[in-house]
């Protein structure tokens, strides 16, 4: 009982410190946001290292091109990260939302029943715009998929309210879970400004402008187009650079391996897919996942950093996701497998192009054998909807492991050249937009010269039985 009271007291102290921080910097934050009229979203934050927290303010300019008069704007808040009952109940971290305004006036707001959407009441005529402002604080937990404070420092992803895509049926309330953190936000201009204590560095996916202020530095990041913006903060980083990448880690050997792999992967994928990725930022963070990819950012776990072979594969897979999970996206609820499988298979192809057929097969079978070694309940196929998966392990085994096997079966029929051509068509025609399995099938059929629709359908449904019956491994 005394331990619980002690924890609550510490949390109260953290919250009070954050409120004071917001009061002290609030005027500057709002002035900064107001001056960025060209940005769709601007977030200004101050990092409180002692309390492992951020005080933040945000302005999102929404342009109503829906053709409809809107009376409410929904914003996605990932994995219930924003909580109606406040940061005290968050265990042990969370977000406290203090204020919401529309065009400078207090705006009524509420959460959806499942607390996955933040609903802001405001009237917007067709063709008009509105600036929605949020003020909130972030108390970082020790470990979480989307935010944490650990040995390397702080990391944040999906930490800000983001407006939802609008389609024929209105705003898309995409049901998300911690099984798969798929990105499904519209691309937007984004400005992120973070004030850090002296000695800290920040990584966010583009080159920052750094301004020295009393007691620290302000890192300002501008994205011309981003689906999701992530942030890593540490005072343990050393910075290493190459032609296509910048690495932030405390392991020089891992940095060398990561940069060499990144240069090879970006050059290869740009050439074969017709891409234009110019730079990727690689940061060592404390996380359970081996690799996580965000807009122009690849996060590597400290465990991966310790292994040279793991570093190369994780970097290549993270870069592959820049093409097939960040630029071209698929619906993370209804077609979650396609981005996963394409990124995985592109990673396999890297090893064939850079090294050998043998290395290609090794990586291919690493993915497939994970699917074999994981117990998967009946009824799950590669193209199952996200809601049918009970865990991240199931999803990874089916969507990534079996999904890569599906693409390899297509390659057996098509050949490597036609497969590369299909990936090129799919990427070029769907870059910076949302794609479907129909778009991928169209690219496959055009590159092959005839329809492979029946083969795609058959392998999606039966690849699990095929893998389980293999006498040795995929070829």
PDB file of C-alpha atoms in Angstrom, residues 186-340:
ATOM      1  CA  UNK A 186      -2.760  10.975 -45.087  1.00  0.00           C
ATOM      2  CA  UNK A 187       0.561  12.496 -46.037  1.00  0.00           C
ATOM      3  CA  UNK A 188       0.874  16.025 -44.729  1.00  0.00           C
ATOM      4  CA  UNK A 189       3.370  18.790 -44.174  1.00  0.00           C
ATOM      5  CA  UNK A 190       4.651  18.519 -40.645  1.00  0.00           C
ATOM      6  CA  UNK A 191       6.788  20.687 -38.396  1.00  0.00           C
ATOM      7  CA  UNK A 192       8.228  19.382 -35.149  1.00  0.00           C
ATOM      8  CA  UNK A 193      10.180  21.595 -32.766  1.00  0.00           C
ATOM      9  CA  UNK A 194      11.739  20.043 -29.643  1.00  0.00           C
ATOM     10  CA  UNK A 195      13.599  21.881 -26.891  1.00  0.00           C
ATOM     11  CA  UNK A 196      16.189  19.624 -25.239  1.00  0.00           C
ATOM     12  CA  UNK A 197      18.573  20.018 -22.305  1.00  0.00           C
ATOM     13  CA  UNK A 198      22.240  20.486 -23.162  1.00  0.00           C
ATOM     14  CA  UNK A 199      23.969  17.267 -24.235  1.00  0.00           C
ATOM     15  CA  UNK A 200      20.896  15.637 -25.797  1.00  0.00           C
ATOM     16  CA  UNK A 201      20.417  14.831 -29.489  1.00  0.00           C
ATOM     17  CA  UNK A 202      17.140  14.316 -31.365  1.00  0.00           C
ATOM     18  CA  UNK A 203      16.356  12.105 -34.393  1.00  0.00           C
ATOM     19  CA  UNK A 204      13.133  12.529 -36.361  1.00  0.00           C
ATOM     20  CA  UNK A 205      13.602  11.565 -40.019  1.00  0.00           C
ATOM     21  CA  UNK A 206      14.865  14.781 -41.636  1.00  0.00           C
ATOM     22  CA  UNK A 207      17.854  17.041 -41.091  1.00  0.00           C
ATOM     23  CA  UNK A 208      17.145  19.417 -38.197  1.00  0.00           C
ATOM     24  CA  UNK A 209      17.877  23.074 -37.780  1.00  0.00           C
ATOM     25  CA  UNK A 210      19.530  23.459 -34.382  1.00  0.00           C
ATOM     26  CA  UNK A 211      19.283  26.671 -32.383  1.00  0.00           C
ATOM     27  CA  UNK A 212      21.195  27.151 -29.154  1.00  0.00           C
ATOM     28  CA  UNK A 213      19.147  28.485 -26.243  1.00  0.00           C
ATOM     29  CA  UNK A 214      19.959  28.957 -22.601  1.00  0.00           C
ATOM     30  CA  UNK A 215      20.448  25.555 -21.006  1.00  0.00           C
ATOM     31  CA  UNK A 216      19.996  23.544 -24.188  1.00  0.00           C
ATOM     32  CA  UNK A 217      19.092  23.404 -27.877  1.00  0.00           C
ATOM     33  CA  UNK A 218      15.987  23.581 -30.050  1.00  0.00           C
ATOM     34  CA  UNK A 219      15.770  20.943 -32.794  1.00  0.00           C
ATOM     35  CA  UNK A 220      13.408  21.985 -35.594  1.00  0.00           C
ATOM     36  CA  UNK A 221      12.338  19.381 -38.184  1.00  0.00           C
ATOM     37  CA  UNK A 222      10.296  20.102 -41.320  1.00  0.00           C
ATOM     38  CA  UNK A 223       8.676  17.360 -43.433  1.00  0.00           C
ATOM     39  CA  UNK A 224       7.287  18.229 -46.849  1.00  0.00           C
ATOM     40  CA  UNK A 225       5.168  15.064 -46.688  1.00  0.00           C
ATOM     41  CA  UNK A 226       4.953  12.560 -43.836  1.00  0.00           C
ATOM     42  CA  UNK A 227       2.457   9.889 -42.800  1.00  0.00           C
ATOM     43  CA  UNK A 228       3.773   9.540 -39.277  1.00  0.00           C
ATOM     44  CA  UNK A 229       6.476  11.415 -37.413  1.00  0.00           C
ATOM     45  CA  UNK A 230       8.543   9.702 -34.731  1.00  0.00           C
ATOM     46  CA  UNK A 231      11.115  11.084 -32.335  1.00  0.00           C
ATOM     47  CA  UNK A 232      14.106   9.607 -30.494  1.00  0.00           C
ATOM     48  CA  UNK A 233      16.009  11.610 -27.884  1.00  0.00           C
ATOM     49  CA  UNK A 234      19.280  10.572 -26.242  1.00  0.00           C
ATOM     50  CA  UNK A 235      22.496  11.899 -24.730  1.00  0.00           C
ATOM     51  CA  UNK A 236      24.291   8.627 -25.496  1.00  0.00           C
ATOM     52  CA  UNK A 237      24.306   8.985 -29.287  1.00  0.00           C
ATOM     53  CA  UNK A 238      27.289   9.423 -31.540  1.00  0.00           C
ATOM     54  CA  UNK A 239      26.466  10.452 -35.105  1.00  0.00           C
ATOM     55  CA  UNK A 240      27.781   8.610 -38.194  1.00  0.00           C
ATOM     56  CA  UNK A 241      27.068   9.487 -41.848  1.00  0.00           C
ATOM     57  CA  UNK A 242      27.222   7.923 -45.312  1.00  0.00           C
ATOM     58  CA  UNK A 243      25.821   8.718 -48.758  1.00  0.00           C
ATOM     59  CA  UNK A 244      22.234   7.688 -48.011  1.00  0.00           C
ATOM     60  CA  UNK A 245      22.042   7.329 -44.240  1.00  0.00           C
ATOM     61  CA  UNK A 246      22.741   8.848 -40.844  1.00  0.00           C
ATOM     62  CA  UNK A 247      23.153   6.503 -37.872  1.00  0.00           C
ATOM     63  CA  UNK A 248      22.756   7.408 -34.202  1.00  0.00           C
ATOM     64  CA  UNK A 249      24.138   4.809 -31.808  1.00  0.00           C
ATOM     65  CA  UNK A 250      26.821   4.247 -29.183  1.00  0.00           C
ATOM     66  CA  UNK A 251      28.261   1.297 -31.142  1.00  0.00           C
ATOM     67  CA  UNK A 252      30.737   2.340 -33.858  1.00  0.00           C
ATOM     68  CA  UNK A 253      30.951  -1.133 -35.446  1.00  0.00           C
ATOM     69  CA  UNK A 254      27.162  -1.412 -35.660  1.00  0.00           C
ATOM     70  CA  UNK A 255      27.037   2.065 -37.212  1.00  0.00           C
ATOM     71  CA  UNK A 256      29.504   1.029 -39.924  1.00  0.00           C
ATOM     72  CA  UNK A 257      27.473  -2.091 -40.725  1.00  0.00           C
ATOM     73  CA  UNK A 258      24.202  -0.141 -40.735  1.00  0.00           C
ATOM     74  CA  UNK A 259      25.482   2.617 -43.022  1.00  0.00           C
ATOM     75  CA  UNK A 260      27.012   0.203 -45.526  1.00  0.00           C
ATOM     76  CA  UNK A 261      23.800  -1.826 -45.660  1.00  0.00           C
ATOM     77  CA  UNK A 262      21.667   1.314 -45.986  1.00  0.00           C
ATOM     78  CA  UNK A 263      23.721   2.663 -48.885  1.00  0.00           C
ATOM     79  CA  UNK A 264      23.462  -0.644 -50.755  1.00  0.00           C
ATOM     80  CA  UNK A 265      19.725  -1.027 -50.060  1.00  0.00           C
ATOM     81  CA  UNK A 266      18.668   2.510 -50.992  1.00  0.00           C
ATOM     82  CA  UNK A 267      20.739   2.463 -54.210  1.00  0.00           C
ATOM     83  CA  UNK A 268      19.334  -0.947 -55.205  1.00  0.00           C
ATOM     84  CA  UNK A 269      15.700  -0.215 -54.357  1.00  0.00           C
ATOM     85  CA  UNK A 270      15.722   3.220 -55.993  1.00  0.00           C
ATOM     86  CA  UNK A 271      17.142   1.694 -59.173  1.00  0.00           C
ATOM     87  CA  UNK A 272      14.862  -1.358 -59.359  1.00  0.00           C
ATOM     88  CA  UNK A 273      11.646   0.277 -58.111  1.00  0.00           C
ATOM     89  CA  UNK A 274      12.044   3.741 -59.599  1.00  0.00           C
ATOM     90  CA  UNK A 275      12.175   5.271 -56.115  1.00  0.00           C
ATOM     91  CA  UNK A 276      13.623   8.564 -54.974  1.00  0.00           C
ATOM     92  CA  UNK A 277      14.512   7.939 -51.325  1.00  0.00           C
ATOM     93  CA  UNK A 278      17.444  10.257 -50.621  1.00  0.00           C
ATOM     94  CA  UNK A 279      18.218   9.653 -46.955  1.00  0.00           C
ATOM     95  CA  UNK A 280      17.179   7.467 -44.063  1.00  0.00           C
ATOM     96  CA  UNK A 281      17.898   7.981 -40.365  1.00  0.00           C
ATOM     97  CA  UNK A 282      18.818   4.975 -38.229  1.00  0.00           C
ATOM     98  CA  UNK A 283      18.583   5.228 -34.443  1.00  0.00           C
ATOM     99  CA  UNK A 284      19.325   2.805 -31.609  1.00  0.00           C
ATOM    100  CA  UNK A 285      16.389   2.736 -29.167  1.00  0.00           C
ATOM    101  CA  UNK A 286      15.070   0.667 -26.286  1.00  0.00           C
ATOM    102  CA  UNK A 287      12.240  -1.462 -27.703  1.00  0.00           C
ATOM    103  CA  UNK A 288      11.069  -5.073 -27.849  1.00  0.00           C
ATOM    104  CA  UNK A 289      10.722  -5.158 -31.634  1.00  0.00           C
ATOM    105  CA  UNK A 290      13.942  -5.804 -33.537  1.00  0.00           C
ATOM    106  CA  UNK A 291      13.116  -3.118 -36.087  1.00  0.00           C
ATOM    107  CA  UNK A 292      10.450  -0.442 -36.478  1.00  0.00           C
ATOM    108  CA  UNK A 293      10.040   1.866 -39.471  1.00  0.00           C
ATOM    109  CA  UNK A 294       8.529   5.335 -39.538  1.00  0.00           C
ATOM    110  CA  UNK A 295       8.743   8.154 -42.083  1.00  0.00           C
ATOM    111  CA  UNK A 296      12.432   8.177 -43.151  1.00  0.00           C
ATOM    112  CA  UNK A 297      13.383   6.559 -39.813  1.00  0.00           C
ATOM    113  CA  UNK A 298      14.495   3.032 -38.913  1.00  0.00           C
ATOM    114  CA  UNK A 299      14.613   2.183 -35.207  1.00  0.00           C
ATOM    115  CA  UNK A 300      16.883  -0.682 -34.157  1.00  0.00           C
ATOM    116  CA  UNK A 301      16.669  -2.337 -30.758  1.00  0.00           C
ATOM    117  CA  UNK A 302      19.769  -2.446 -28.578  1.00  0.00           C
ATOM    118  CA  UNK A 303      19.716  -6.267 -28.874  1.00  0.00           C
ATOM    119  CA  UNK A 304      19.953  -6.018 -32.663  1.00  0.00           C
ATOM    120  CA  UNK A 305      22.762  -3.468 -32.432  1.00  0.00           C
ATOM    121  CA  UNK A 306      24.857  -6.091 -30.640  1.00  0.00           C
ATOM    122  CA  UNK A 307      24.799  -8.451 -33.653  1.00  0.00           C
ATOM    123  CA  UNK A 308      26.357  -7.474 -37.000  1.00  0.00           C
ATOM    124  CA  UNK A 309      24.227  -9.880 -39.044  1.00  0.00           C
ATOM    125  CA  UNK A 310      21.038  -8.769 -37.348  1.00  0.00           C
ATOM    126  CA  UNK A 311      21.923  -5.112 -37.958  1.00  0.00           C
ATOM    127  CA  UNK A 312      22.175  -5.539 -41.726  1.00  0.00           C
ATOM    128  CA  UNK A 313      18.916  -7.482 -42.076  1.00  0.00           C
ATOM    129  CA  UNK A 314      17.034  -5.109 -39.754  1.00  0.00           C
ATOM    130  CA  UNK A 315      18.290  -2.034 -41.616  1.00  0.00           C
ATOM    131  CA  UNK A 316      17.392  -3.486 -45.007  1.00  0.00           C
ATOM    132  CA  UNK A 317      13.928  -4.529 -43.819  1.00  0.00           C
ATOM    133  CA  UNK A 318      13.362  -1.100 -42.289  1.00  0.00           C
ATOM    134  CA  UNK A 319      14.360   0.579 -45.555  1.00  0.00           C
ATOM    135  CA  UNK A 320      12.142  -1.804 -47.542  1.00  0.00           C
ATOM    136  CA  UNK A 321       9.232  -0.595 -45.409  1.00  0.00           C
ATOM    137  CA  UNK A 322       9.936   2.962 -46.542  1.00  0.00           C
ATOM    138  CA  UNK A 323       8.782   1.852 -49.991  1.00  0.00           C
ATOM    139  CA  UNK A 324       6.022  -0.668 -49.187  1.00  0.00           C
ATOM    140  CA  UNK A 325       4.640   0.510 -45.846  1.00  0.00           C
ATOM    141  CA  UNK A 326       5.313   4.245 -45.783  1.00  0.00           C
ATOM    142  CA  UNK A 327       5.132   5.434 -49.401  1.00  0.00           C
ATOM    143  CA  UNK A 328       2.708   2.783 -50.676  1.00  0.00           C
ATOM    144  CA  UNK A 329       0.341   1.800 -47.873  1.00  0.00           C
ATOM    145  CA  UNK A 330      -2.389  -0.804 -47.623  1.00  0.00           C
ATOM    146  CA  UNK A 331      -5.322  -0.726 -45.260  1.00  0.00           C
ATOM    147  CA  UNK A 332      -3.910  -1.956 -41.919  1.00  0.00           C
ATOM    148  CA  UNK A 333      -7.250  -3.448 -40.855  1.00  0.00           C
ATOM    149  CA  UNK A 334      -8.509  -5.155 -44.013  1.00  0.00           C
ATOM    150  CA  UNK A 335      -5.301  -5.933 -45.948  1.00  0.00           C
ATOM    151  CA  UNK A 336      -2.529  -5.831 -43.349  1.00  0.00           C
ATOM    152  CA  UNK A 337      -0.456  -8.625 -44.881  1.00  0.00           C
ATOM    153  CA  UNK A 338       0.549  -7.020 -48.190  1.00  0.00           C
ATOM    154  CA  UNK A 339       2.875  -4.308 -46.886  1.00  0.00           C
ATOM    155  CA  UNK A 340       4.467  -6.779 -44.470  1.00  0.00           C
TER     156      UNK A 340
END
